Coordinates of C-alpha atoms and ligand atoms in Angstrom, one line a residue:
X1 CA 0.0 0.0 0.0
X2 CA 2.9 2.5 0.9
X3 CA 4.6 1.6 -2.5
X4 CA 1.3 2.5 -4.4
X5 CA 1.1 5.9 -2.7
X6 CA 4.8 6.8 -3.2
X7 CA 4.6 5.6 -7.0
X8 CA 0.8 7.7 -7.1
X9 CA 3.1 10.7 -5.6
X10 CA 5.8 9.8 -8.0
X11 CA 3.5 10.2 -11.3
X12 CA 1.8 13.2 -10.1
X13 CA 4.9 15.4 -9.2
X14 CA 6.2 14.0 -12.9
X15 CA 3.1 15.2 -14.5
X16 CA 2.6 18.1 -12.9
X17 CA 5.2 20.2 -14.1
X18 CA 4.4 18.3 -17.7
X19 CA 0.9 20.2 -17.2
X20 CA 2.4 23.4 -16.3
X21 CA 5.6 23.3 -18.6
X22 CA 3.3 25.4 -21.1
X23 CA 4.0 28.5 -20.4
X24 CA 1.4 31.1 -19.3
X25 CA 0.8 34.8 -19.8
X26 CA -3.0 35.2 -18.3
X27 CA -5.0 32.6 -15.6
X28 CA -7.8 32.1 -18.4
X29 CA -9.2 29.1 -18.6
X30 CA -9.2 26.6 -21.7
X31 CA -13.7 27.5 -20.8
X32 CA -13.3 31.0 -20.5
X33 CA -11.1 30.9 -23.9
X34 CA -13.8 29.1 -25.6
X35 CA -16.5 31.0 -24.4
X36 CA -14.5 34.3 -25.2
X37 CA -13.9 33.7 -28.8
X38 CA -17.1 31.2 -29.0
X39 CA -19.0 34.4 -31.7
X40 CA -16.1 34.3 -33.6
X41 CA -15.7 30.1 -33.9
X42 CA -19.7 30.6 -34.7
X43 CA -19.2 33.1 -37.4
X44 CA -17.0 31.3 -39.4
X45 CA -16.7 34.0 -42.5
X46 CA -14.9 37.0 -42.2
X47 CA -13.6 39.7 -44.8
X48 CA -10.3 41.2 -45.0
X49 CA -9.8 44.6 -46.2
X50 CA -6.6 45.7 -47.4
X51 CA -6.4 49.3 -48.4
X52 CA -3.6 51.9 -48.1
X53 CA -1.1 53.5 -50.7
X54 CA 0.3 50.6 -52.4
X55 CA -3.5 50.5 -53.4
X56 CA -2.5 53.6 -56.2
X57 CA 0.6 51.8 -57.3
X58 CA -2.4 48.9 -57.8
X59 CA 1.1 46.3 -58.3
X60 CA 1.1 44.4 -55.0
X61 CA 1.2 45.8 -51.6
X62 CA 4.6 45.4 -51.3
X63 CA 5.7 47.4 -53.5
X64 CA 7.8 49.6 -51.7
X65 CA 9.7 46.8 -51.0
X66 CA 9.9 44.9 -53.8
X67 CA 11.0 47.7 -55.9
X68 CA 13.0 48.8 -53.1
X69 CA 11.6 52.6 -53.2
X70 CA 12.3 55.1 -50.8
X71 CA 10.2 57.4 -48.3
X72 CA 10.7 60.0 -50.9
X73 CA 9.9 57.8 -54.1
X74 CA 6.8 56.3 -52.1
X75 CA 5.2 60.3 -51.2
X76 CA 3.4 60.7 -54.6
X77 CA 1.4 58.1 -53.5
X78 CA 0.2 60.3 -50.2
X79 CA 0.5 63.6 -52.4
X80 CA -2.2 61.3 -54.1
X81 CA -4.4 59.5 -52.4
X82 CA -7.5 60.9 -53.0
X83 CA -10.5 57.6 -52.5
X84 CA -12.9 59.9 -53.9
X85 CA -15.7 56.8 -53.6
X86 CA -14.9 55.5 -50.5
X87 CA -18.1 54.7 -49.0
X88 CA -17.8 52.2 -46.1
X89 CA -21.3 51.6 -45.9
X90 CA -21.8 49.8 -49.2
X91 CA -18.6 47.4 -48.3
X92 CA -20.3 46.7 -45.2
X93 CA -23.5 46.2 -47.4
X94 CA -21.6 43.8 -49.5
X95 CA -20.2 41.6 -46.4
X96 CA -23.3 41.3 -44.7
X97 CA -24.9 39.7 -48.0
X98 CA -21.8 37.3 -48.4
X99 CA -22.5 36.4 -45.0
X100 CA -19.3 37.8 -43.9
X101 CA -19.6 38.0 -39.9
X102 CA -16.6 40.2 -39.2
X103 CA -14.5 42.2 -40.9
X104 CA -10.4 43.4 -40.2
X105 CA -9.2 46.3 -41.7
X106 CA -5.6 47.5 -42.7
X107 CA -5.3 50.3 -40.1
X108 CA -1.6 50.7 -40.9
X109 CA 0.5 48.1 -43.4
X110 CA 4.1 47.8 -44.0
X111 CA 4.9 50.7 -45.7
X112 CA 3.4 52.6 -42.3
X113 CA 0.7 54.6 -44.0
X114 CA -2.2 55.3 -41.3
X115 CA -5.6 55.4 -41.9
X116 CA -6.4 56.5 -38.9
X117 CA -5.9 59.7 -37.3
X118 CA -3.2 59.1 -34.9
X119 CA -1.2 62.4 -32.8
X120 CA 1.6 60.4 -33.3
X121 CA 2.6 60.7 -36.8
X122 CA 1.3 63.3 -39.8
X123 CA 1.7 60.2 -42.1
X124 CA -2.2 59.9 -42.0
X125 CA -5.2 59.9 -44.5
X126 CA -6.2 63.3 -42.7
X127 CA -3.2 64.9 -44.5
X128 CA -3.4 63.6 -47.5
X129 CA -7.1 64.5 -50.1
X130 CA -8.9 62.7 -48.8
X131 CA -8.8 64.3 -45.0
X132 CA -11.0 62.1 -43.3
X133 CA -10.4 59.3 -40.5
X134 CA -10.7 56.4 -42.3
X135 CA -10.8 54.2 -40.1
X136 CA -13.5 55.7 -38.1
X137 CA -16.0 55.8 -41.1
X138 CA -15.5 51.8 -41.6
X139 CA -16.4 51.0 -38.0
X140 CA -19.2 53.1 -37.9
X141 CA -20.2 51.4 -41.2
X142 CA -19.6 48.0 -40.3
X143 CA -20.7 48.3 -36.7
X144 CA -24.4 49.4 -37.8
X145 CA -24.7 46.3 -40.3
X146 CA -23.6 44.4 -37.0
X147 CA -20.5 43.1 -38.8
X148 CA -18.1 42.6 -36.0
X149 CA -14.8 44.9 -36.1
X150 CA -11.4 44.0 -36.6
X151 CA -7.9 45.8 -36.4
X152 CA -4.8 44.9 -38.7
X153 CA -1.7 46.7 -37.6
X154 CA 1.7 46.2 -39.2
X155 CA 4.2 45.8 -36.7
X156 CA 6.4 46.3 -39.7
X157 CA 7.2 49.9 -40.6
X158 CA 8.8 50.7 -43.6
X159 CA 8.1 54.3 -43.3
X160 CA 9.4 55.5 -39.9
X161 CA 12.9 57.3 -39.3
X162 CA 13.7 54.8 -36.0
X163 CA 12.2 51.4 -37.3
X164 CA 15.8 49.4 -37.7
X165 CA 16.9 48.1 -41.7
X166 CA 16.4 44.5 -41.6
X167 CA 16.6 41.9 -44.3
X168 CA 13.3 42.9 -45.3
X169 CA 13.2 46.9 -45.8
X170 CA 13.4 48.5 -48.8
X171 CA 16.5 50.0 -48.4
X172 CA 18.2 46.3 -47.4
X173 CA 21.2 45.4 -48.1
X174 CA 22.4 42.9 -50.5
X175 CA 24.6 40.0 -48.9
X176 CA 24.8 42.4 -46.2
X177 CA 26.6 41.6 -42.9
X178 CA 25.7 42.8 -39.0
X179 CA 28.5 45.9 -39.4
X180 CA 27.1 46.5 -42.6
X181 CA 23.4 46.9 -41.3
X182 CA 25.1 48.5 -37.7
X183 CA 26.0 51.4 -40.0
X184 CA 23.2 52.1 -42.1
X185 CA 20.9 52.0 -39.0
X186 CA 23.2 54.3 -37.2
X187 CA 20.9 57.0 -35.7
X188 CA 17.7 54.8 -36.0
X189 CA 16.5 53.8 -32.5
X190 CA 13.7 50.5 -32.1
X191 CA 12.9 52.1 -28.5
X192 CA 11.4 55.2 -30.3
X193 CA 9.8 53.4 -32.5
X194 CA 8.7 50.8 -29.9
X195 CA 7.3 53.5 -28.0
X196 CA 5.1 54.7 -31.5
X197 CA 3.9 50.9 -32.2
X198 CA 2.5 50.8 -28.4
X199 CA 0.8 54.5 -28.7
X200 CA -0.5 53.7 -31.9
X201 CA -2.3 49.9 -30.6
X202 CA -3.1 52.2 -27.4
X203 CA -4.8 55.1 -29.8
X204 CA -6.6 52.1 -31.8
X205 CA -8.0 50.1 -28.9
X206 CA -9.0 53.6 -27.1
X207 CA -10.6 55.3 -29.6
X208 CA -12.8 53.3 -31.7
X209 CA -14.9 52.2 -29.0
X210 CA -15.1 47.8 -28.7
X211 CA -13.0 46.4 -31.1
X212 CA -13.5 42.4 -31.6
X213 CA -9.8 41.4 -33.5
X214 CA -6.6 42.7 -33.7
X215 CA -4.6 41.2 -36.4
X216 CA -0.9 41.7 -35.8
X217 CA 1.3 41.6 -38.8
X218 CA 4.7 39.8 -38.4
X219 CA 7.5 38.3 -36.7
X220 CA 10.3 37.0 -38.5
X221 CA 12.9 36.3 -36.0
X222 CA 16.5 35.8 -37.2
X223 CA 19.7 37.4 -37.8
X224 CA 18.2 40.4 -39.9
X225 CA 14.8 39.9 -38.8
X226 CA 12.7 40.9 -35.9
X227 CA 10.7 39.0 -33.4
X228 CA 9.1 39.3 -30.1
X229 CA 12.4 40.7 -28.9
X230 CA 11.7 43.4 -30.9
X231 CA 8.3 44.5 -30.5
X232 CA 8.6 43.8 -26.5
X233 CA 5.8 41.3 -27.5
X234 CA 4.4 40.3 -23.7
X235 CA 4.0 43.5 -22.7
X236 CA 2.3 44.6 -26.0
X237 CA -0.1 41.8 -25.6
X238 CA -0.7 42.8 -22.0
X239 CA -1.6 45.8 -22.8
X240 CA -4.0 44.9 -25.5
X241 CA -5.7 42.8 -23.2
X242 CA -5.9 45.3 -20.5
X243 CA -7.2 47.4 -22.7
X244 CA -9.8 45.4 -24.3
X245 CA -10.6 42.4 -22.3
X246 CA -12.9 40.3 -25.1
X247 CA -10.6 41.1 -28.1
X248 CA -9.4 38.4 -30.2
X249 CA -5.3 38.0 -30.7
X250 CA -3.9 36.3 -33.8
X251 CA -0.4 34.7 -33.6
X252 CA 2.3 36.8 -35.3
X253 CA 3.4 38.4 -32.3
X254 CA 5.9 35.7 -32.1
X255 CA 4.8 34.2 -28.5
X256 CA 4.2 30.9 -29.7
X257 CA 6.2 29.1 -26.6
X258 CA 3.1 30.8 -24.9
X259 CA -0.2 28.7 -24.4
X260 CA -2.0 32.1 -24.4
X261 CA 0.7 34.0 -26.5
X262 CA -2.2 34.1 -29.4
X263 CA -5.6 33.4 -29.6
X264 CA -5.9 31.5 -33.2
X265 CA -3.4 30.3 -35.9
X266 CA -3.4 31.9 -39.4
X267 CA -2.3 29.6 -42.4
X268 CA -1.8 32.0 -44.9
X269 CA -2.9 31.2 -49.1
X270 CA -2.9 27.6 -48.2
X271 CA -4.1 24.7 -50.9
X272 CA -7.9 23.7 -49.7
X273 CA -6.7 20.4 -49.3
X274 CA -4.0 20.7 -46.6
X275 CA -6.5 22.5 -43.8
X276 CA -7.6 18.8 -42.4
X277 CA -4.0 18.9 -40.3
X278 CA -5.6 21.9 -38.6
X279 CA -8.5 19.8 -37.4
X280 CA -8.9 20.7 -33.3
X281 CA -6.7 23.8 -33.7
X282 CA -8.1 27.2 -33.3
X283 CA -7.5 28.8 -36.6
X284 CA -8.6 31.2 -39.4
X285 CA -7.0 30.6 -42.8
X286 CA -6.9 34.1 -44.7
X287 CA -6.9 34.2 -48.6
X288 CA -7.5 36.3 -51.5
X289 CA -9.0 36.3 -54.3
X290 CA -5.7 36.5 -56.6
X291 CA -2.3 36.5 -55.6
X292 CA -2.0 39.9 -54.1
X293 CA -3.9 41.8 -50.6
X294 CA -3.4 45.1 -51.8
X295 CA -5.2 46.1 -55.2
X296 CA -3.3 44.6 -58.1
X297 CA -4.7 46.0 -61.3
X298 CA -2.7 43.4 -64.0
X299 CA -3.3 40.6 -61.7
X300 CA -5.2 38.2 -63.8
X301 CA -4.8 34.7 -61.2
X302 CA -7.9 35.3 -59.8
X303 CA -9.7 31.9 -57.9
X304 CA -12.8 30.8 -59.6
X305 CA -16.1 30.7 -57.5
X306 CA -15.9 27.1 -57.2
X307 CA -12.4 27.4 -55.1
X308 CA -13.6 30.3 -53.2
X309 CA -16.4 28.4 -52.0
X310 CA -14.6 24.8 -51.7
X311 CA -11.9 26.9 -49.1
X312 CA -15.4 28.0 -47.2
X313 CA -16.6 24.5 -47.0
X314 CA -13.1 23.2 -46.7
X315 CA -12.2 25.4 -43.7
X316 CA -15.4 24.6 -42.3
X317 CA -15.7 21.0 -42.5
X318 CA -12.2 21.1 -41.2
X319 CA -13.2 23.3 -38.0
X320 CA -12.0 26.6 -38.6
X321 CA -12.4 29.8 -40.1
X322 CA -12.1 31.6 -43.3
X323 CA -11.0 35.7 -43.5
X324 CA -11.2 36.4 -47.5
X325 CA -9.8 39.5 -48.3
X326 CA -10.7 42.2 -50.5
X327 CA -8.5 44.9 -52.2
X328 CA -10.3 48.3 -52.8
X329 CA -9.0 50.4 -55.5
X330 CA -7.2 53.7 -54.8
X331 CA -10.8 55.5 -55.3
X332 CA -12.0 53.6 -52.6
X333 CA -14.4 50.6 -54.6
X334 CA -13.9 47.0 -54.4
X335 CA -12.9 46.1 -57.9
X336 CA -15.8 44.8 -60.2
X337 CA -14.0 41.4 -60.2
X338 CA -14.1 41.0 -56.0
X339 CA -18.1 42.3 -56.3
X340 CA -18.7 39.5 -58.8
X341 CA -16.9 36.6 -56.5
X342 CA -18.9 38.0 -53.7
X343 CA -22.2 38.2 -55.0
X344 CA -21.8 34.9 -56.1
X345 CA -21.0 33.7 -52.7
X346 CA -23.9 36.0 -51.7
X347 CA -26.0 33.6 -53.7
X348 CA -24.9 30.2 -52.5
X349 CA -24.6 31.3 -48.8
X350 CA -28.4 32.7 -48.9
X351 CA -29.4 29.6 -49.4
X352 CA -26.8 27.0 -47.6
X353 CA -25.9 29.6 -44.9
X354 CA -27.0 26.7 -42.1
X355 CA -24.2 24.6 -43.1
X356 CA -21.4 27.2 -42.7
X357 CA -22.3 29.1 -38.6
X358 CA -21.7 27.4 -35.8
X359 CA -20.4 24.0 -37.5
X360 CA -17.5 22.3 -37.6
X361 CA -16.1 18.8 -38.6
X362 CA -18.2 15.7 -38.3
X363 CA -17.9 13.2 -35.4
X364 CA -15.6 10.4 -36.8
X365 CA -18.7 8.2 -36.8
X366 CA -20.1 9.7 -39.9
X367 CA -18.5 8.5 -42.9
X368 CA -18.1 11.0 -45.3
X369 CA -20.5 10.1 -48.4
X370 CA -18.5 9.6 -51.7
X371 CA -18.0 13.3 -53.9
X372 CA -18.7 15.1 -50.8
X373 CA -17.8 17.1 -47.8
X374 CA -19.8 17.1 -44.3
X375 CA -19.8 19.8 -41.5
X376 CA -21.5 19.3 -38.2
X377 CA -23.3 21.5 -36.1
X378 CA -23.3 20.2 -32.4
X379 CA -26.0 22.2 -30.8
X380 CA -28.7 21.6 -33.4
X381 CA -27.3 17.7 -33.6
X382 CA -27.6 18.4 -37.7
X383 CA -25.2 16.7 -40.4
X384 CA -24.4 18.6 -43.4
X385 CA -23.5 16.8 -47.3
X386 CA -21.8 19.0 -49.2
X387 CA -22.9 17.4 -53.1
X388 CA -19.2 17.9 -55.0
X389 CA -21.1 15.5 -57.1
X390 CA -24.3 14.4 -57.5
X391 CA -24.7 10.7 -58.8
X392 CA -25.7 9.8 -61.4
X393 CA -27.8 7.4 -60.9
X394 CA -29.6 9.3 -58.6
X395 CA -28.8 7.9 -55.5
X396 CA -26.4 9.1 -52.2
X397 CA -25.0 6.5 -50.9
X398 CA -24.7 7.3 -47.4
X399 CA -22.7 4.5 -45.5
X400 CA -23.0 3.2 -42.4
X401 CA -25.8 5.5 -41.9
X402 CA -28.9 3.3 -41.0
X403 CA -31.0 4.1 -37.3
X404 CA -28.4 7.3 -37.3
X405 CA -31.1 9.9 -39.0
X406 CA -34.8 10.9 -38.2
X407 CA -34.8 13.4 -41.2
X408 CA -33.3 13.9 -44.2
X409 CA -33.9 17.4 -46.7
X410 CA -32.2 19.6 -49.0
X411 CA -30.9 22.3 -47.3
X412 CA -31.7 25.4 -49.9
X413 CA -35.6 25.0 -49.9
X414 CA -36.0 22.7 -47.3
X415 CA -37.9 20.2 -49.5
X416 CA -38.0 16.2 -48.0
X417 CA -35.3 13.9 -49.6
X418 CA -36.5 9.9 -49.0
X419 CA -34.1 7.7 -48.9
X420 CA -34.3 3.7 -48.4
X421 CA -32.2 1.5 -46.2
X422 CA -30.0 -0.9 -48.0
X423 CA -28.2 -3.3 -45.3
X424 CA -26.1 -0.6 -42.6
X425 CA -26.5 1.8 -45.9
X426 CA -28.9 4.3 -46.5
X427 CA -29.5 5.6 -49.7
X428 CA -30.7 8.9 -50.4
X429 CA -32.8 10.2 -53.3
X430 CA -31.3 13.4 -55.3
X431 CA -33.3 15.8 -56.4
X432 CA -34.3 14.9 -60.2
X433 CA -33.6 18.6 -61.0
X434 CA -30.3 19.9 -60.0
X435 CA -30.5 22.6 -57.3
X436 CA -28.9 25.9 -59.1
X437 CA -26.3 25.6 -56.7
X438 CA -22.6 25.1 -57.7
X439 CA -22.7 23.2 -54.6
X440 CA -25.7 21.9 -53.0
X441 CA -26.4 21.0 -49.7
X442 CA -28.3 18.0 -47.8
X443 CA -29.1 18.3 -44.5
X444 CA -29.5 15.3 -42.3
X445 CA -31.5 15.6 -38.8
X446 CA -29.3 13.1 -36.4
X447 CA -31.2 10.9 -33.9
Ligands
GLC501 C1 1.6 38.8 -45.0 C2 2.0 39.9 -45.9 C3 0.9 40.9 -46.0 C4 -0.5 40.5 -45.7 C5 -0.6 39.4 -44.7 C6 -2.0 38.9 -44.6 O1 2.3 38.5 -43.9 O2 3.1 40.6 -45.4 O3 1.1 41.7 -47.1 O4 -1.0 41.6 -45.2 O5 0.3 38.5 -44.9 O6 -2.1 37.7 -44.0

């Protein structure tokens, strides 16, 4: 009996510290996580917006670095900028009918251009033409379509005198080595602009009212790169937090060896396919509709609505989220090519919008149907069958499925679809007209 107790000691003061090794930056609980970010695992589809100076250039947001132009090449681009039919309200018109249940917007990108009016720098829309808070007019908008409201912030600045050369700024240096970079940076100082990245964050999350997301953009630690080290990455996220207890983190602040360093991963432009290792992750893949964020005029790689709507169903059916983004043009419209994909998503998710909130993947005892996809939603107990294919002979076969259903109809007019048993099988009659969905969708009440 004394052995047992010394070997139950034993385990537990060899798994405790295993439990605790994770290292910690908050006392929130696994529940209270959930139940903090539990709108934003519901909402599933969010919208991007990515809109600044590079969107004049209209040849990739990075411009400024990849064609390694300076402060003073870049200003025609402010002299410039002049979004003469920006109106925020009819974006936030166009998310709501995609379905879109949030949306994060480009407050400041790399090259450090603010759309908002912050006191701590005149690089602002407010000096340029168009002399208006930018920011402010897309909350308000967005906010009164009750689209949730999100923040991007570059913590990249390749625009301000202290912000250190690295291996990615414009004015990098080829093959350079550590004396070469210690004397081009000579008289820039990261603590000033350390100081300007936390007043900024402060100005955002003060005074905008709630904000539900900031999306911090990137660490890339290493010789000439930056990292957590750099943006004094705990206390920023303290601060955020303190600031704005609900909002929602992403995970580019380099804190990774933190449990609570982030609040979701972000798999950036990846293939539809690979999202299934992200299954019981907390994540949000974020994509565009071509190759570029920032409004790329020549840019001609643009997904078709069948991918646009297989990553939805893919990110879905795979438990996580799906931030498209959208590139306005310099006079302040989405392009006629983004208000095509999204009416067309506006379409579909009219119609198979059940299948998309709140679910996520299907219980391994549901076999997925041949051709098809299947999301789950746990509080309503309903299966969904996303129809890649319909067959042709009429028939779904869905296996293993017998005594599992009490219900089975298509999900776009809610019309009855019998089906038959056939041994553990049950097999479901299609719809002898196809549904004028690129994708339809069955939905399966579970016993
Ligand atoms: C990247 C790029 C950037 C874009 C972002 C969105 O890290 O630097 O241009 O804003 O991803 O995920």
């Amino acid at each position: 009996m004394k052995k047992l107790i010394y070997f139950c000691l034993l385990g537990l003061l060899m798994t405790g510290p295993v439990f605790s090794q994770q290292k910690h930056l908050s006392n929130e609980t696994p529940q209270q996580k959930t139940e903090r970010m539990q709108w934003w695992t519901d909402a599933r589809f969010g919208m991007f917006i990515h809109w600044g100076l590079y969107s004049e250039a209209a040849r990739h947001e990075w411009v400024k670095n990849h064609e390694r132009l300076t402060n003073q090449q870049y200003q025609k681009y402010f002299d410039n900028f002049d979004p003469d039919h920006f109106n925020p309200k009819k974006w936030a018109k166009e998310a709501k009918a995609a379905g879109m249940k949030y949306a994060v917007l480009t407050t400041k990108h790399h090259e450090g251009f603010c759309l908002f009016d912050s006191k701590y720098t005149d690089y602002k829309a407010t000096n340029t033409p168009a002399h208006r808070d930018l920011v402010r007019e897309f909350v308000n908008a967005f906010r009164a379509e009750g689209i949730k409201v999100g923040f991007y912030y570059s913590l990249i600045d390749w625009h301000h005198p202290d912000f250190t050369i690295d291996g990615y700024h414009p004015q990098r240096i080829d093959n350079g080595d550590s004396a070469a970079y210690a004397k081009i940076n000579k008289g820039r100082d990261m603590d000033k602009y350390r100081k300007y990245l936390f007043n900024q964050v402060r100005e955002l999350l003060t005074n905008y009212g709630k904000i539900d997301i900031l999306w911090l953009d990137f660490s890339y630690p290493g010789k000439f790169g930056k990292g957590h080290k750099d943006w004094h990455a705990k206390d920023l996220l303290k601060m955020i937090r303190q600031l704005q207890p609900g909002i929602i983190v992403d995970n580019r602040l380099d804190l990774n060896d933190y449990s609570d360093g982030y609040d979701f991963e972000t798999p950036e432009q990846v293939n539809a396919n690979t999202l299934v290792k992200y299954r019981g992750k907390t994540w949000e893949t974020c994509q565009t509709f071509s190759g570029s964020w920032g409004y790329y005029r020549d840019e001609t790689s643009w997904k078709t609505n069948h991918q646009l709507l297989d990553l939805l169903i893919s990110s879905v059916t795979n438990g996580g989220n799906l931030i498209l983004n959208v590139g306005p043009t310099a006079r302040g419209e989405f392009d006629y090519r983004a208000v095509s994909h999204l009416d067309s998503i506006a379409y579909w998710m009219h119609a198979n919008d059940r299948a998309i909130y709140g679910c996520t993947f299907a219980p391994d005892s549901y076999q997925v149907p041949e051709g098809t996809k299947l999301s789950y939603n746990p509080k309503t107990k309903r299966l969904y069958v996303f129809l890649y294919k319909i067959p042709e002979d009429g028939k779904l076969r869905l296996p293993g499925y017998n005594g599992k259903i009490s219900y089975a109809q298509l999900l776009n007019d809610d019309s009855e679809l019998q089906y038959k048993t056939q041994g553990e099988d049950l097999m479901l009659d299609m719809p002898k007209v196809r549904p004028p969905y690129d994708i339809p969708v069955v939905e399966l009440m579970l016993k």
